[in-house]
mmCIF file of C-alpha atoms in Angstrom:
data_model
loop_
_atom_site.group_PDB
_atom_site.id
_atom_site.type_symbol
_atom_site.label_atom_id
_atom_site.label_comp_id
_atom_site.label_asym_id
_atom_site.label_seq_id
_atom_site.Cartn_x
_atom_site.Cartn_y
_atom_site.Cartn_z
ATOM 1 C CA UNK A 21 -52.885 -26.332 -24.169
ATOM 2 C CA UNK A 22 -50.895 -24.522 -21.506
ATOM 3 C CA UNK A 23 -50.241 -20.800 -21.586
ATOM 4 C CA UNK A 24 -46.455 -20.239 -21.280
ATOM 5 C CA UNK A 25 -46.857 -16.548 -20.436
ATOM 6 C CA UNK A 26 -48.346 -17.448 -17.065
ATOM 7 C CA UNK A 27 -45.135 -19.091 -15.766
ATOM 8 C CA UNK A 28 -43.237 -16.945 -13.286
ATOM 9 C CA UNK A 29 -39.654 -18.060 -13.895
ATOM 10 C CA UNK A 30 -36.574 -16.689 -15.615
ATOM 11 C CA UNK A 31 -35.764 -17.799 -19.108
ATOM 12 C CA UNK A 32 -32.349 -19.202 -20.004
ATOM 13 C CA UNK A 33 -31.522 -16.007 -21.946
ATOM 14 C CA UNK A 34 -32.302 -13.797 -18.964
ATOM 15 C CA UNK A 35 -30.022 -15.890 -16.755
ATOM 16 C CA UNK A 36 -27.209 -15.733 -19.338
ATOM 17 C CA UNK A 37 -27.497 -11.938 -19.506
ATOM 18 C CA UNK A 38 -27.369 -11.656 -15.718
ATOM 19 C CA UNK A 39 -24.253 -13.849 -15.586
ATOM 20 C CA UNK A 40 -22.588 -11.761 -18.312
ATOM 21 C CA UNK A 41 -23.361 -8.522 -16.460
ATOM 22 C CA UNK A 42 -22.002 -9.966 -13.182
ATOM 23 C CA UNK A 43 -18.842 -11.069 -15.016
ATOM 24 C CA UNK A 44 -18.317 -7.568 -16.404
ATOM 25 C CA UNK A 45 -18.825 -6.008 -12.985
ATOM 26 C CA UNK A 46 -16.374 -8.476 -11.416
ATOM 27 C CA UNK A 47 -13.789 -7.731 -14.125
ATOM 28 C CA UNK A 48 -14.036 -4.029 -13.292
ATOM 29 C CA UNK A 49 -14.170 -4.364 -9.497
ATOM 30 C CA UNK A 50 -11.420 -6.939 -8.792
ATOM 31 C CA UNK A 51 -8.480 -4.833 -10.070
ATOM 32 C CA UNK A 52 -9.757 -1.881 -8.043
ATOM 33 C CA UNK A 53 -9.881 -4.028 -4.897
ATOM 34 C CA UNK A 54 -6.306 -5.209 -5.393
ATOM 35 C CA UNK A 55 -5.160 -1.596 -5.818
ATOM 36 C CA UNK A 56 -6.875 -0.694 -2.568
ATOM 37 C CA UNK A 57 -5.090 -3.521 -0.723
ATOM 38 C CA UNK A 58 -1.743 -2.518 -2.210
ATOM 39 C CA UNK A 59 -2.290 1.129 -1.280
ATOM 40 C CA UNK A 60 -3.239 0.174 2.275
ATOM 41 C CA UNK A 61 -0.077 -1.921 2.577
ATOM 42 C CA UNK A 62 1.996 1.018 1.284
ATOM 43 C CA UNK A 63 0.533 3.387 3.873
ATOM 44 C CA UNK A 64 1.034 0.855 6.685
ATOM 45 C CA UNK A 65 4.703 0.311 5.767
ATOM 46 C CA UNK A 66 5.379 4.054 5.487
ATOM 47 C CA UNK A 67 3.710 4.679 8.855
ATOM 48 C CA UNK A 68 5.868 1.959 10.436
ATOM 49 C CA UNK A 69 9.020 3.535 8.999
ATOM 50 C CA UNK A 70 8.107 7.032 10.167
ATOM 51 C CA UNK A 71 7.194 5.818 13.657
ATOM 52 C CA UNK A 72 10.454 3.824 13.802
ATOM 53 C CA UNK A 73 12.528 6.873 12.893
ATOM 54 C CA UNK A 74 10.735 8.991 15.482
ATOM 55 C CA UNK A 75 10.855 6.355 18.219
ATOM 56 C CA UNK A 76 14.559 5.629 17.747
ATOM 57 C CA UNK A 77 15.512 9.282 17.757
ATOM 58 C CA UNK A 78 13.378 9.915 20.835
ATOM 59 C CA UNK A 79 14.834 6.947 22.720
ATOM 60 C CA UNK A 80 18.453 7.688 21.781
ATOM 61 C CA UNK A 81 18.009 11.336 22.739
ATOM 62 C CA UNK A 82 15.987 10.889 25.947
ATOM 63 C CA UNK A 83 17.525 7.661 27.304
ATOM 64 C CA UNK A 84 21.085 8.477 26.204
ATOM 65 C CA UNK A 85 21.372 5.187 24.316
ATOM 66 C CA UNK A 86 24.522 4.732 22.267
ATOM 67 C CA UNK A 87 23.446 4.584 18.597
ATOM 68 C CA UNK A 88 26.079 1.942 17.880
ATOM 69 C CA UNK A 89 24.416 -0.420 20.399
ATOM 70 C CA UNK A 90 21.193 -0.533 18.379
ATOM 71 C CA UNK A 91 20.634 -3.665 16.310
ATOM 72 C CA UNK A 92 17.581 -5.073 14.547
ATOM 73 C CA UNK A 93 16.062 -6.622 17.671
ATOM 74 C CA UNK A 94 16.464 -3.338 19.550
ATOM 75 C CA UNK A 95 14.882 -1.428 16.664
ATOM 76 C CA UNK A 96 11.838 -3.710 16.856
ATOM 77 C CA UNK A 97 11.663 -3.279 20.633
ATOM 78 C CA UNK A 98 12.119 0.507 20.745
ATOM 79 C CA UNK A 99 9.763 1.196 17.831
ATOM 80 C CA UNK A 100 7.113 -1.279 19.023
ATOM 81 C CA UNK A 101 6.762 -2.795 15.558
ATOM 82 C CA UNK A 102 4.668 -5.876 14.864
ATOM 83 C CA UNK A 103 6.868 -8.950 14.654
ATOM 84 C CA UNK A 104 4.468 -10.466 12.149
ATOM 85 C CA UNK A 105 5.180 -7.584 9.727
ATOM 86 C CA UNK A 106 8.856 -6.890 10.550
ATOM 87 C CA UNK A 107 11.770 -9.152 11.400
ATOM 88 C CA UNK A 108 15.190 -8.287 12.847
ATOM 89 C CA UNK A 109 18.213 -8.995 10.687
ATOM 90 C CA UNK A 110 21.663 -7.898 11.817
ATOM 91 C CA UNK A 111 21.702 -4.142 12.488
ATOM 92 C CA UNK A 112 18.351 -3.587 10.829
ATOM 93 C CA UNK A 113 14.887 -4.798 10.115
ATOM 94 C CA UNK A 114 13.236 -6.293 7.037
ATOM 95 C CA UNK A 115 9.641 -6.498 5.935
ATOM 96 C CA UNK A 116 8.189 -9.839 7.013
ATOM 97 C CA UNK A 117 5.287 -12.084 6.210
ATOM 98 C CA UNK A 118 4.138 -14.508 8.904
ATOM 99 C CA UNK A 119 7.274 -13.936 10.985
ATOM 100 C CA UNK A 120 9.918 -14.488 8.275
ATOM 101 C CA UNK A 121 11.415 -12.239 5.598
ATOM 102 C CA UNK A 122 8.902 -11.392 2.877
ATOM 103 C CA UNK A 123 10.824 -12.531 -0.225
ATOM 104 C CA UNK A 124 8.293 -10.926 -2.580
ATOM 105 C CA UNK A 125 8.674 -7.482 -0.971
ATOM 106 C CA UNK A 126 12.299 -7.661 0.198
ATOM 107 C CA UNK A 127 13.274 -4.171 -0.968
ATOM 108 C CA UNK A 128 13.331 -2.095 2.218
ATOM 109 C CA UNK A 129 16.565 -1.384 4.030
ATOM 110 C CA UNK A 130 16.111 0.129 7.483
ATOM 111 C CA UNK A 131 19.239 -0.296 9.566
ATOM 112 C CA UNK A 132 21.617 1.397 11.991
ATOM 113 C CA UNK A 133 25.069 2.023 10.608
ATOM 114 C CA UNK A 134 27.783 4.225 12.152
ATOM 115 C CA UNK A 135 25.336 6.039 14.439
ATOM 116 C CA UNK A 136 22.886 6.750 11.636
ATOM 117 C CA UNK A 137 19.604 5.169 10.708
ATOM 118 C CA UNK A 138 19.749 4.283 7.012
ATOM 119 C CA UNK A 139 16.536 4.023 5.003
ATOM 120 C CA UNK A 140 16.531 3.061 1.335
ATOM 121 C CA UNK A 141 14.348 1.270 -1.156
ATOM 122 C CA UNK A 142 15.713 -1.042 -3.834
ATOM 123 C CA UNK A 143 13.414 -1.110 -6.872
ATOM 124 C CA UNK A 144 11.955 -4.563 -7.486
ATOM 125 C CA UNK A 145 9.871 -4.779 -10.685
ATOM 126 C CA UNK A 146 7.835 -7.828 -9.664
ATOM 127 C CA UNK A 147 6.572 -6.191 -6.461
ATOM 128 C CA UNK A 148 3.896 -3.457 -6.672
ATOM 129 C CA UNK A 149 4.702 -2.397 -3.101
ATOM 130 C CA UNK A 150 8.420 -1.989 -3.844
ATOM 131 C CA UNK A 151 7.708 -0.107 -7.064
ATOM 132 C CA UNK A 152 5.414 2.356 -5.267
ATOM 133 C CA UNK A 153 7.880 2.815 -2.409
ATOM 134 C CA UNK A 154 10.804 3.397 -4.786
ATOM 135 C CA UNK A 155 8.822 6.064 -6.647
ATOM 136 C CA UNK A 156 7.904 7.834 -3.405
ATOM 137 C CA UNK A 157 11.383 7.472 -1.855
ATOM 138 C CA UNK A 158 13.916 7.420 -4.701
ATOM 139 C CA UNK A 159 16.926 8.469 -2.641
ATOM 140 C CA UNK A 160 18.657 6.925 0.355
ATOM 141 C CA UNK A 161 17.992 8.734 3.627
ATOM 142 C CA UNK A 162 20.451 8.879 6.510
ATOM 143 C CA UNK A 163 19.116 10.062 9.839
ATOM 144 C CA UNK A 164 21.648 10.824 12.569
ATOM 145 C CA UNK A 165 20.592 9.203 15.826
ATOM 146 C CA UNK A 166 22.415 11.681 18.050
ATOM 147 C CA UNK A 167 19.980 14.531 17.344
ATOM 148 C CA UNK A 168 16.214 14.826 17.518
ATOM 149 C CA UNK A 169 15.423 16.742 14.331
ATOM 150 C CA UNK A 170 15.134 14.187 11.528
ATOM 151 C CA UNK A 171 13.195 14.902 8.392
ATOM 152 C CA UNK A 172 11.541 12.001 6.633
#
């Protein structure tokens, strides 16, 4: 008769408990990871907007560029934005995904209009990024491009 206590292997119950514990840990960790990604995207978009405002004001002021001559392509060029994250559209730029407008997060308006840079967020309930941006920036901002003292 064999002695079962001498086997050095895991029982089926031990394996089931380990799988249950890993499932619980995954259920806790995955939502936290998605929040981290969303927060990183929020910070990246805000940094792009701030650098765009600063770059456009600097260029208009130092190079004596007419604000009315600035369109979306010129905004991308002057601000040095990534064309994989932003795309020119008319007198402004839109958030992009893989080089085309990001339909899921199409809530940001950043455009030149009548010598002013207009920045506003349209709330979009199905987009966590748009919801966070609209909470942080609830009002429309107009930055005159003829001066160099904008406040974001």
